[in-house]
XYZ file of C-alpha atoms in Angstrom:
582
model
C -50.673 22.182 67.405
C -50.985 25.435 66.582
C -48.678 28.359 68.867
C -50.025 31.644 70.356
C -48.188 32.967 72.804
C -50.184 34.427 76.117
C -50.431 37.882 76.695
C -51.878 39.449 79.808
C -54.218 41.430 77.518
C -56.036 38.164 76.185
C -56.418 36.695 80.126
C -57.747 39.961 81.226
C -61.074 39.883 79.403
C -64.552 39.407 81.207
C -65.624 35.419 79.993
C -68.787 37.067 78.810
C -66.808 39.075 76.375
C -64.894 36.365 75.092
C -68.063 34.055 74.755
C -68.797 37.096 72.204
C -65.853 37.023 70.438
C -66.355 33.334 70.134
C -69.526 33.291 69.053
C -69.876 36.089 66.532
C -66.920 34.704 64.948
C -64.518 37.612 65.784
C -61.556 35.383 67.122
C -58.935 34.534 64.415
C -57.297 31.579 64.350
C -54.072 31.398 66.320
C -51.171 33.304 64.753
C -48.535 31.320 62.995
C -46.414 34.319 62.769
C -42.619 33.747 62.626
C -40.095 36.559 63.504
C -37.533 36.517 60.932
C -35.327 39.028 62.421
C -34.764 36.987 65.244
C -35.097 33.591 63.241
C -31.145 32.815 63.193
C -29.030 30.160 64.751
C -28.261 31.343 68.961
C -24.884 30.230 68.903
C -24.058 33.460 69.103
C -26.488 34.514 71.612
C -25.555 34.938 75.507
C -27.700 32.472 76.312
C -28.386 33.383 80.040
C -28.427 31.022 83.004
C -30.428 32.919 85.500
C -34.114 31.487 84.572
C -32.903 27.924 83.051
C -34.164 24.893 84.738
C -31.832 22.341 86.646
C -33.649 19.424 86.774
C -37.116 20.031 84.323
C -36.837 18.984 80.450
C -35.454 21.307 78.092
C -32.911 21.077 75.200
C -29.398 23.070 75.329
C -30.780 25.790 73.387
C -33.790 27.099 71.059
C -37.632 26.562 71.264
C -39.676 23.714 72.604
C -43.141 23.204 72.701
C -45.671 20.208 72.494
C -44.536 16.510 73.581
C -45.185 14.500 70.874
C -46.040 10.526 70.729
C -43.956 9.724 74.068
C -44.003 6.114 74.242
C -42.118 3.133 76.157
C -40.350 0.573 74.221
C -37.926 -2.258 75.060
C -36.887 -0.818 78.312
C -36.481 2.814 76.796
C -38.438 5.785 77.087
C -39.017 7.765 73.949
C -39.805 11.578 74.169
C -40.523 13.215 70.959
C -41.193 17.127 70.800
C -41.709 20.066 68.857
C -38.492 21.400 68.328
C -37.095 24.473 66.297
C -33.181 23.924 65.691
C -32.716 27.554 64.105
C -33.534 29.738 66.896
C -36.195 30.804 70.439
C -39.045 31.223 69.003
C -41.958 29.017 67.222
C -40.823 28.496 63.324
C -39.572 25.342 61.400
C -40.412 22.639 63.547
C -38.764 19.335 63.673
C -39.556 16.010 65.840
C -36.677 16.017 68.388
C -36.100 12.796 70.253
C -34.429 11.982 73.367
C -34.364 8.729 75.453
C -34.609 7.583 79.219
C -34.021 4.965 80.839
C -35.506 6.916 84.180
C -38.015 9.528 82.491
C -35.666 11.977 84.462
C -32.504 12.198 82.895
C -32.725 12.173 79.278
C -30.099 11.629 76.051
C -30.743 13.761 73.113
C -30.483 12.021 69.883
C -30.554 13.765 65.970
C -34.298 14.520 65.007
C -36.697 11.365 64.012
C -39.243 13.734 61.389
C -38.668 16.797 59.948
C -39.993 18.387 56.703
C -38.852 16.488 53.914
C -41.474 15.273 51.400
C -44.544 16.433 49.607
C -47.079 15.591 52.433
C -44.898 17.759 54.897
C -43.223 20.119 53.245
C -44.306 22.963 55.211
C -44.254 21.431 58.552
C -44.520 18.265 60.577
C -46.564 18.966 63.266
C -48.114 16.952 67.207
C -49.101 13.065 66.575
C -48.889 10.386 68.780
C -47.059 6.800 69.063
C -48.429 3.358 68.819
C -47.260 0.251 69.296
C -48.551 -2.248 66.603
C -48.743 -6.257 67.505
C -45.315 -8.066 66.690
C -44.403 -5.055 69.211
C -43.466 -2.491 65.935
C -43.971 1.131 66.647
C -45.348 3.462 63.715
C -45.871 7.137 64.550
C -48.426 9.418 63.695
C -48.340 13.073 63.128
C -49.754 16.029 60.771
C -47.854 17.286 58.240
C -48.265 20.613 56.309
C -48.379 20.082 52.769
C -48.410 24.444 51.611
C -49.081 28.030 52.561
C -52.127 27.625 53.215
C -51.707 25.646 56.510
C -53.628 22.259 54.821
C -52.941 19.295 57.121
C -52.893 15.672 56.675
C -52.121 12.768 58.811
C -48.855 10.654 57.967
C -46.923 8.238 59.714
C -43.519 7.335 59.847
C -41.688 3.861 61.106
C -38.579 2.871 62.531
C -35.614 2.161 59.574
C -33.724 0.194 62.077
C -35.372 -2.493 64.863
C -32.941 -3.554 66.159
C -31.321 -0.160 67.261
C -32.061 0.179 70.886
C -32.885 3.427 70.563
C -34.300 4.050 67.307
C -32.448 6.465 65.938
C -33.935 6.578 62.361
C -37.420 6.921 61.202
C -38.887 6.272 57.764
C -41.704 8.237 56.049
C -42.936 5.839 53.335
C -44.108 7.147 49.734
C -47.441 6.272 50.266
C -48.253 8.746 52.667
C -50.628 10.620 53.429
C -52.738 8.170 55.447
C -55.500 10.611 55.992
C -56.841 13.476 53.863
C -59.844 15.588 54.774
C -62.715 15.945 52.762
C -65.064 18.685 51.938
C -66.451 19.130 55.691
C -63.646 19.443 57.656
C -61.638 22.285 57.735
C -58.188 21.663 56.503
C -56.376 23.848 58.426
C -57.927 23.091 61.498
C -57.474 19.166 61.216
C -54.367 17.991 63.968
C -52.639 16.077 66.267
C -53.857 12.366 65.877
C -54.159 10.480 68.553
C -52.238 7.247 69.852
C -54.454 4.369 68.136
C -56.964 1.797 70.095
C -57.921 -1.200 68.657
C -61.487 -2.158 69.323
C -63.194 -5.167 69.861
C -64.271 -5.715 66.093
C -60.370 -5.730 65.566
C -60.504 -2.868 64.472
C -58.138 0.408 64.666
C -59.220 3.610 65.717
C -57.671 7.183 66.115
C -58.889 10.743 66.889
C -58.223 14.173 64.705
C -58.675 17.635 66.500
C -60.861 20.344 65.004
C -63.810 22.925 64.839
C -67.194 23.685 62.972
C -69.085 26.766 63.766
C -66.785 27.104 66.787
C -68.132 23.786 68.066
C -64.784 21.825 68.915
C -64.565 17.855 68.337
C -62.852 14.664 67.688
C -63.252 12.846 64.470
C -62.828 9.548 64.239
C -60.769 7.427 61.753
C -61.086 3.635 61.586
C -58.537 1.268 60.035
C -58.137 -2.626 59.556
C -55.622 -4.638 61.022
C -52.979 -3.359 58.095
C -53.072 0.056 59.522
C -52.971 1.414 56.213
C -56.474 2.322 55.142
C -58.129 4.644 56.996
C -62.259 5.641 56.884
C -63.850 8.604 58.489
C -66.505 7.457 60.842
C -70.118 8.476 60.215
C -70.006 10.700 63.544
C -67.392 12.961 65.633
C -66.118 10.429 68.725
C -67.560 13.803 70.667
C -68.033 17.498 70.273
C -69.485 20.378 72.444
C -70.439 23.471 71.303
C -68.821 27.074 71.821
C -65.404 25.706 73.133
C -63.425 26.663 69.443
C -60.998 24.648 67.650
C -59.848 21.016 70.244
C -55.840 20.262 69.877
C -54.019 17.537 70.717
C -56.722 15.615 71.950
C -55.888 12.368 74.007
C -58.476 9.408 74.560
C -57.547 6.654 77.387
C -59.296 4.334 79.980
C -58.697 4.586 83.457
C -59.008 2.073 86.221
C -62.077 2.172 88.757
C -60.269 -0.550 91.268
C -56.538 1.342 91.485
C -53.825 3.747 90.319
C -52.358 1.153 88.054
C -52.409 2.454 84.421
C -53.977 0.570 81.247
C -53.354 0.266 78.044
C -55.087 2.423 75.485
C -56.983 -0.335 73.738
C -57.830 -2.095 77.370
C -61.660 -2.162 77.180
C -62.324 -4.348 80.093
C -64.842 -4.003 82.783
C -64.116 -1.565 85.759
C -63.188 1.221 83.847
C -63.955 5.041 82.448
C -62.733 6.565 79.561
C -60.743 10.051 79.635
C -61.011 12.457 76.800
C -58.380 15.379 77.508
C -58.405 18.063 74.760
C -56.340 21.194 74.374
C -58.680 24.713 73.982
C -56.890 26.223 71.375
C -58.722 30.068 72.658
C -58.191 29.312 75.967
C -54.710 27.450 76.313
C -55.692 25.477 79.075
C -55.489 21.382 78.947
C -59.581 20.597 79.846
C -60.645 16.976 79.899
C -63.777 15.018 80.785
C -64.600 11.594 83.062
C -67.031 9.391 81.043
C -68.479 6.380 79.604
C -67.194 5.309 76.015
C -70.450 3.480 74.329
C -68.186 0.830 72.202
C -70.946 -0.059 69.895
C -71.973 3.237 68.796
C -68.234 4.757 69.112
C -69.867 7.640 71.334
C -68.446 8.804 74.333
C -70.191 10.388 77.135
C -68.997 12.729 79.987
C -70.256 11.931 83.480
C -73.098 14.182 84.559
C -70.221 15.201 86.694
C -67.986 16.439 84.726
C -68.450 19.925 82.746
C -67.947 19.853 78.984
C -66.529 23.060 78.358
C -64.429 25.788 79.728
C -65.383 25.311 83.299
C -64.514 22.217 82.609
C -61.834 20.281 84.906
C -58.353 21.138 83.789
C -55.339 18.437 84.098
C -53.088 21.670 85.538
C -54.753 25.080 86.284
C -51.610 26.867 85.416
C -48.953 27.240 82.437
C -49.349 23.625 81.304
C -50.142 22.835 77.571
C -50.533 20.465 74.469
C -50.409 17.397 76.994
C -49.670 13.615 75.946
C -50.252 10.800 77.927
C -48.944 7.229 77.585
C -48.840 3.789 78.939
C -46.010 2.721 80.634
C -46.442 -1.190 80.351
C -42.712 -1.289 82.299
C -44.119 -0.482 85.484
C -47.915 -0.233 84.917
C -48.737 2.857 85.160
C -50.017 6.059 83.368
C -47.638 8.411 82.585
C -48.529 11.949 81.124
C -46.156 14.560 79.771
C -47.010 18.458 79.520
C -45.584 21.879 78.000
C -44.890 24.887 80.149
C -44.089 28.142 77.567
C -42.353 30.994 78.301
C -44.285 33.866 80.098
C -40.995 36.398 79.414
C -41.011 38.414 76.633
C -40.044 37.194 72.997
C -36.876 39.370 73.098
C -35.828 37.994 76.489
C -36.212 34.626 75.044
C -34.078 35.407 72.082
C -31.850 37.138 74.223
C -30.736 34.003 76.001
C -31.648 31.801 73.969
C -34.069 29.021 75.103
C -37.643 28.916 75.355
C -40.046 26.232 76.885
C -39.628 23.418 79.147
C -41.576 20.199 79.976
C -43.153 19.726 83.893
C -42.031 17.144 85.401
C -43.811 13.426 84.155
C -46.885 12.346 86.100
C -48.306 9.495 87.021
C -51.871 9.831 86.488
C -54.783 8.150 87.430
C -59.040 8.525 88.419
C -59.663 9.387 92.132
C -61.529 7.191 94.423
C -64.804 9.392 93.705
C -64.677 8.333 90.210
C -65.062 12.823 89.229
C -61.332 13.587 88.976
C -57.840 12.290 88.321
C -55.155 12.367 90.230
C -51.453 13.474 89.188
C -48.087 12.657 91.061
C -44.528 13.154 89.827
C -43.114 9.750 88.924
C -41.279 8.526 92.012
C -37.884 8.277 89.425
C -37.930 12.393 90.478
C -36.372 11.273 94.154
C -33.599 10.349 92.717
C -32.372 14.019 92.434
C -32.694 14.516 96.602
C -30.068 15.714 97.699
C -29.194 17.475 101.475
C -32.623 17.290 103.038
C -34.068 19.924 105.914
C -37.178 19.003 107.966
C -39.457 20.865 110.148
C -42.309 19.607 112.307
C -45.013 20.596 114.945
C -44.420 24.583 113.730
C -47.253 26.537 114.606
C -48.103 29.211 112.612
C -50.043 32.642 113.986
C -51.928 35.206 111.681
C -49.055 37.505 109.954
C -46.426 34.639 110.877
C -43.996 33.089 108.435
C -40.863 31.014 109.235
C -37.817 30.385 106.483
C -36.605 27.401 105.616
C -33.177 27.271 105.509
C -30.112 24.797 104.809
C -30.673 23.561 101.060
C -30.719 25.104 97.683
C -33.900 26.822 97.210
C -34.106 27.659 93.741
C -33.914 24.219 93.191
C -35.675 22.278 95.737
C -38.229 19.878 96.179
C -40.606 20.569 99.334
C -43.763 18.337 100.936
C -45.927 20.248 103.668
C -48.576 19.070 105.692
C -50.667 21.821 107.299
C -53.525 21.414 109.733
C -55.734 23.599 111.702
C -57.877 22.451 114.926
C -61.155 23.978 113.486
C -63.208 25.377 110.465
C -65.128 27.999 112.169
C -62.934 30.933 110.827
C -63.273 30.113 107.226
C -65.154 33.169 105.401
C -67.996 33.238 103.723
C -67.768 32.418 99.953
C -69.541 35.779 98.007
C -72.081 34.159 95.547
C -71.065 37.270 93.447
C -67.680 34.918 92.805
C -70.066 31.751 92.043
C -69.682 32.751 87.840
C -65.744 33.250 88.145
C -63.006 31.162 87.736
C -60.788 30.474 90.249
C -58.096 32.562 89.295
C -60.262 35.798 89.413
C -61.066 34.741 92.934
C -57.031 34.554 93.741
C -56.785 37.685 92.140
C -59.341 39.475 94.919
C -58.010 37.318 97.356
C -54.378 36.798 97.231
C -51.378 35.781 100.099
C -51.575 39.758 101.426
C -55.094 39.781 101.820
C -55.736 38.541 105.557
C -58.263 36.062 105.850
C -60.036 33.346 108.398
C -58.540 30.233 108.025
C -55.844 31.332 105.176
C -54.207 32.269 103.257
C -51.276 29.932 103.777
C -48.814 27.971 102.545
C -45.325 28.464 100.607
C -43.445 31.751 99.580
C -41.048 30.269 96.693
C -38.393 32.387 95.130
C -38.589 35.123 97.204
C -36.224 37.710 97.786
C -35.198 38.257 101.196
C -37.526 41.123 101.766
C -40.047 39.830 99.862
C -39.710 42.714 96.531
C -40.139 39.401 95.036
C -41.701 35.927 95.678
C -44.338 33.359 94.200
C -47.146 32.321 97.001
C -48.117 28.901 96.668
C -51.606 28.767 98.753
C -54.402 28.041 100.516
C -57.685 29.721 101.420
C -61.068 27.744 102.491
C -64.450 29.112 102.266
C -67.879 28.389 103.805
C -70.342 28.306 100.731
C -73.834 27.270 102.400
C -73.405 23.769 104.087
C -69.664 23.003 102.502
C -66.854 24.185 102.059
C -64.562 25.642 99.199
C -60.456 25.095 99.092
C -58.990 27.440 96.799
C -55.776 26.549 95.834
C -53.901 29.890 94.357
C -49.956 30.089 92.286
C -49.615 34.110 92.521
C -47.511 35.045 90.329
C -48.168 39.078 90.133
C -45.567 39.373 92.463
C -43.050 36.965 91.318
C -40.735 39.372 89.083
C -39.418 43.477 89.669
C -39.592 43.186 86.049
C -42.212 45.605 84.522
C -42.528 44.610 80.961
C -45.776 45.174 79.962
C -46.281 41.871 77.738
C -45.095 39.990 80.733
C -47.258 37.599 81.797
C -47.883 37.863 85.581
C -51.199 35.911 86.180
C -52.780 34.490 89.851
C -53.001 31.133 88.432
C -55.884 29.094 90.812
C -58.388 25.854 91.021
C -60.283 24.959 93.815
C -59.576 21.330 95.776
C -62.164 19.004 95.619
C -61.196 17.553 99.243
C -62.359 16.111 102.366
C -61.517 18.141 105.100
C -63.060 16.058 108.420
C -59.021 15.342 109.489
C -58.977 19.410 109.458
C -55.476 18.742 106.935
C -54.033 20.001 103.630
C -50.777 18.720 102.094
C -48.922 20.842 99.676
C -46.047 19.858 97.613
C -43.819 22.824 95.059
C -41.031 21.463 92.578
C -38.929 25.065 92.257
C -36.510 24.912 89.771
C -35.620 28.560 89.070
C -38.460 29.494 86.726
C -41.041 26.984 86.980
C -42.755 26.405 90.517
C -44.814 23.106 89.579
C -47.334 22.547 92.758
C -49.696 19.399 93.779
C -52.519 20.200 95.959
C -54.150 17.511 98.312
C -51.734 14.669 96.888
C -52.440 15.521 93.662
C -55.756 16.240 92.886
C -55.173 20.138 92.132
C -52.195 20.943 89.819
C -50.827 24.341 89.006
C -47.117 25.409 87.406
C -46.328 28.839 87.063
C -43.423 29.967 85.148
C -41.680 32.983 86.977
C -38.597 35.359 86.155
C -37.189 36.928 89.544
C -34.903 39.638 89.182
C -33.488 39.248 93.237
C -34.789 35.906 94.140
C -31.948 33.811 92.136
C -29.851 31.419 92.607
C -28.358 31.784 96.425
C -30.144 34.993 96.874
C -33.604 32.661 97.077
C -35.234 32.355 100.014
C -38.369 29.657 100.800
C -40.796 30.480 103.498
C -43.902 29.145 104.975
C -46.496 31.508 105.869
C -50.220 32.152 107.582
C -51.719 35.411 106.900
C -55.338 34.204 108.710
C -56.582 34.369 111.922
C -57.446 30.632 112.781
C -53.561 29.669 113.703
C -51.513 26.829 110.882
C -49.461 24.231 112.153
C -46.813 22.364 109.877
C -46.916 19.015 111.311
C -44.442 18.307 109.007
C -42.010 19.643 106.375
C -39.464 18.047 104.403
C -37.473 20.164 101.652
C -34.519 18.480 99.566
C -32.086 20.318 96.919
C -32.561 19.047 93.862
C -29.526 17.930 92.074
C -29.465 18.887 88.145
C -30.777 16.125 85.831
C -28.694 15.004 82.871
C -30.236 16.614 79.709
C -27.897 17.050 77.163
């Protein structure tokens, strides 16, 4: 994939304005700028401690970004990821590789790819993993073959089987597997997908890209060998307006239950998931459908919005997503990027940027119009000392603080419930054409309310200069209801750097709420608060820099700033112990 980092000016625009942009062809490509002044080795570098993650993925030092082609073989999970060894900041990206035996605590090994040969001379860039019969895994990834950004699609293979934790990887001479031809635009042609074979025997993978700012999937199709590789006659899917797709991921999902399936499981009882990555945007958007075999068409669910109003796996600081099938324990497992929101010199300055949320399971919700995304249950592990509150009612202005574990680096389910729905306000049809987040924005954690806000105060300072709300607000829209689910993070930091990103991250809960409940659970780990809304069917992480609210000085609250009184009916918060990383 292709990096530009967020800036509050970009996320400030009115969606009508950048619809413009879009469409009149005044948005540039995303900048591929490198800072050479800064583009030197951190070993000399301070690296500081304050913001760095105890128990979330990230390498000793230097910049991370996209997951790449995580896969699970012979007992061993595989995480591959865009890696720069030579400093904080996006430049000359290798394929790190680390290994798991718990998808928590991970091993670092040497890198598997990194530019080396005529097809990737100028970079290797996002693939995927897939697991060939005679259970051989071959890797496939884009590779950069000059200055003008042209990408191809290699692949690479283990040079040693029988190392447990193949350490080695190959990149044979007769790469490249796939070149682009006169339509496509070469340097807007990425991140293959993990391959499915179809029912003619047949293999099949998907390439990201754009045309006249309509974003799509091309499809490649490949005999048995894996070897030779054909452009099909049409795009797998496309919509229009939506600019340039990344790392696009194509899977089935399960109608019956949360068990996971493999990628080229075409069986009945199923739906078909097509997650792309909006390269203008930088949000993860994917549709539910119906993947038409015979015409190698897929088609989103009249419920399910192709575009940027889209559904969105995380509705916060969550990126360049990869999922894969865990055939160990049967599940669906996907694996996400969180970038820094701190400035470029702050990330130089200590010398680390990115981390990875915590793996998901991941699966489609009883209704059939959503999935549904859970840490893996490997994550409880890392409980330590363990507080727990229950039947805590909660008045309008009210908060109480949680107290006895570490909580800068805690883990923390609430229930809330409320005996009645009469006090929720009335949703303004003036907000009907926003997105959530502008709605959080208007109506954030200090804005009293009905019934909400309320919900968490995480990393807050113990007069609140500083803290991240993690909440909840419900509206009356006609006959129903809205939940808005809101990760504030304008207030998060005393830090005033203008090209800080401070955003009131948001997505509303598709949720039943006849038992008059809403469960809330917040992974803090120092800089990343990584939320699940209603057991998982809203997501949001927010990365955050506190200036007060560190380490000991944290504080965790739960609050109710509306007038219909909260009552936890139950809370349980753990400290986290740090995961082995490195």
């Amino acid at each position: 994939m292709e990096i530009l980092r967020r800036s509050s000016s970009l996320w400030v625009l009115p969606i009508l304005l950048l619809c413009f942009f879009i469409n009149n062809g005044v948005f540039v490509d995303a900048s591929h700028k490198v800072y050479m002044h800064l583009q030197s080795t951190t070993s000399h570098v301070d690296a500081s401690k304050v913001h760095r993650t105890g128990y979330h993925f990230q390498p000793s030092k230097n910049w991370i970004n996209d997951p790449n082609g995580p896969m699970y073989y012979n007992g061993v999970y595989h995480l591959f990821y865009q890696y720069n060894p030579k400093g904080a900041i996006w430049g000359n990206i290798v394929w790190a590789h680390s290994v798991s035996k718990d998808l928590i605590n991970w091993i670092p090994l040497e890198p598997a790819i990194y530019p080396s040969k005529v097809f990737d001379k100028y970079g290797t860039w996002s693939g995927s993993a897939t697991i060939l019969p005679g259970n051989k895994p071959v890797i496939l990834y884009t590779g950069i073959v000059d200055a003008n950004k042209t990408q191809v699609q290699n692949y690479a293979i283990p040079a040693n089987m029988s190392d447990p934790y193949l350490r080695k990887w190959i990149k044979p001479d007769n790469n490249p597997l796939i070149v682009a031809d006169k339509t496509i635009n070469k340097s807007q042609f990425r991140d293959p997908t993990t391959a499915w074979m179809g029912r003619d025997r047949n293999w099949r993978i998907l390439v990201g890209s754009v045309r006249n700012h309509r974003g799509k999937v091309i499809m490649y199709k490949s005999n048995k060998n894996f070897m030779k590789w054909t452009k099909a006659k049409h795009p797998l899917h496309s919509a229009p307006g939506t600019g340039n797709w990344e790392c696009p991921d194509f899977f089935p999902v399960s109608l019956k239950n949360k068990d996971g399936l493999d990628t080229s499981y075409n069986g009945k009882d199923i739906k078909h998931v097509l997650k792309v990555s909006f390269d203008v945007t930088r949000f993860d958007h994917y549709t539910i459908g119906t993947y038409d075999t015979k015409k190698d068409k897929y088609f989103p669910d009249n419920t399910s919005i192709d575009g940027w109003k889209g559904l969105r796996l995380d509705y916060g600081n969550y990126y360049a997503s990869k999922t894969f099938f865990d055939s160990g324990k049967n599940r669906r497992i996907l694996l996400g990027w969180a970038n820094e929101s701190d400035t470029v010199d702050n990330d130089v300055r200590k010398g680390w940027a990115g981390v990875h949320p915590i793996p998901r399971k991941i699966w489609l919700d009883p209704s059939g119009k959503q999935l549904v995304q859970w840490p893996v249950q490997e994550l409880e592990t890392l409980r330590k000392k363990k507080v727990q509150l229950n039947n805590k009612k909660l008045n309008k202005g009210e908060k109480v603080e949680i107290k006895g574990i570490t909580v800068a680096q805690a883990d923390v389910e609430v229930i809330f419930s409320f005996t009645s729905l009469d006090k929720a306000e009335p949703f303004d049809p003036s907000w009907a054409d926003l997105y959530a987040q502008d709605v959080c924005a208007i109506k954030g954690s200090t804005v009293q309310g009905g019934l909400g806000p309320f919900g968490l105060l995480t990393l807050a300072s113990k007069n609140l200069e500083e803290y991240t709300p993690v909440f909840f607000r419900i509206f009356k829209a006609q006959d129903k209801y809205k939940v808005l689910m809101c990760s504030d993070a304008s207030r998060s930091s005393l830090k005033n750097e203008t090209t800080m990103y401070k955003p009131s991250f948001a997505g509303y809960v598709d949720v039943d709420l006849a038992d008059k409940k809403l469960s809330l659970r917040s992974l803090i780990d120092h800089s990343v608060v990584e939320s699940f809304g209603a057991g998982g069917k809203t997501c949001i992480t927010s990365r955050v820099y506190p200036t007060l609210a560190i380490f000991d000085k944290a504080h965790l609250f739960a609050f109710n700033n509306g007038a219909e009184r909260i009552t936890i009916e139950t809370l349980n918060a753990w400290s986290m112990a740090n995961a082995k990383l490195h």
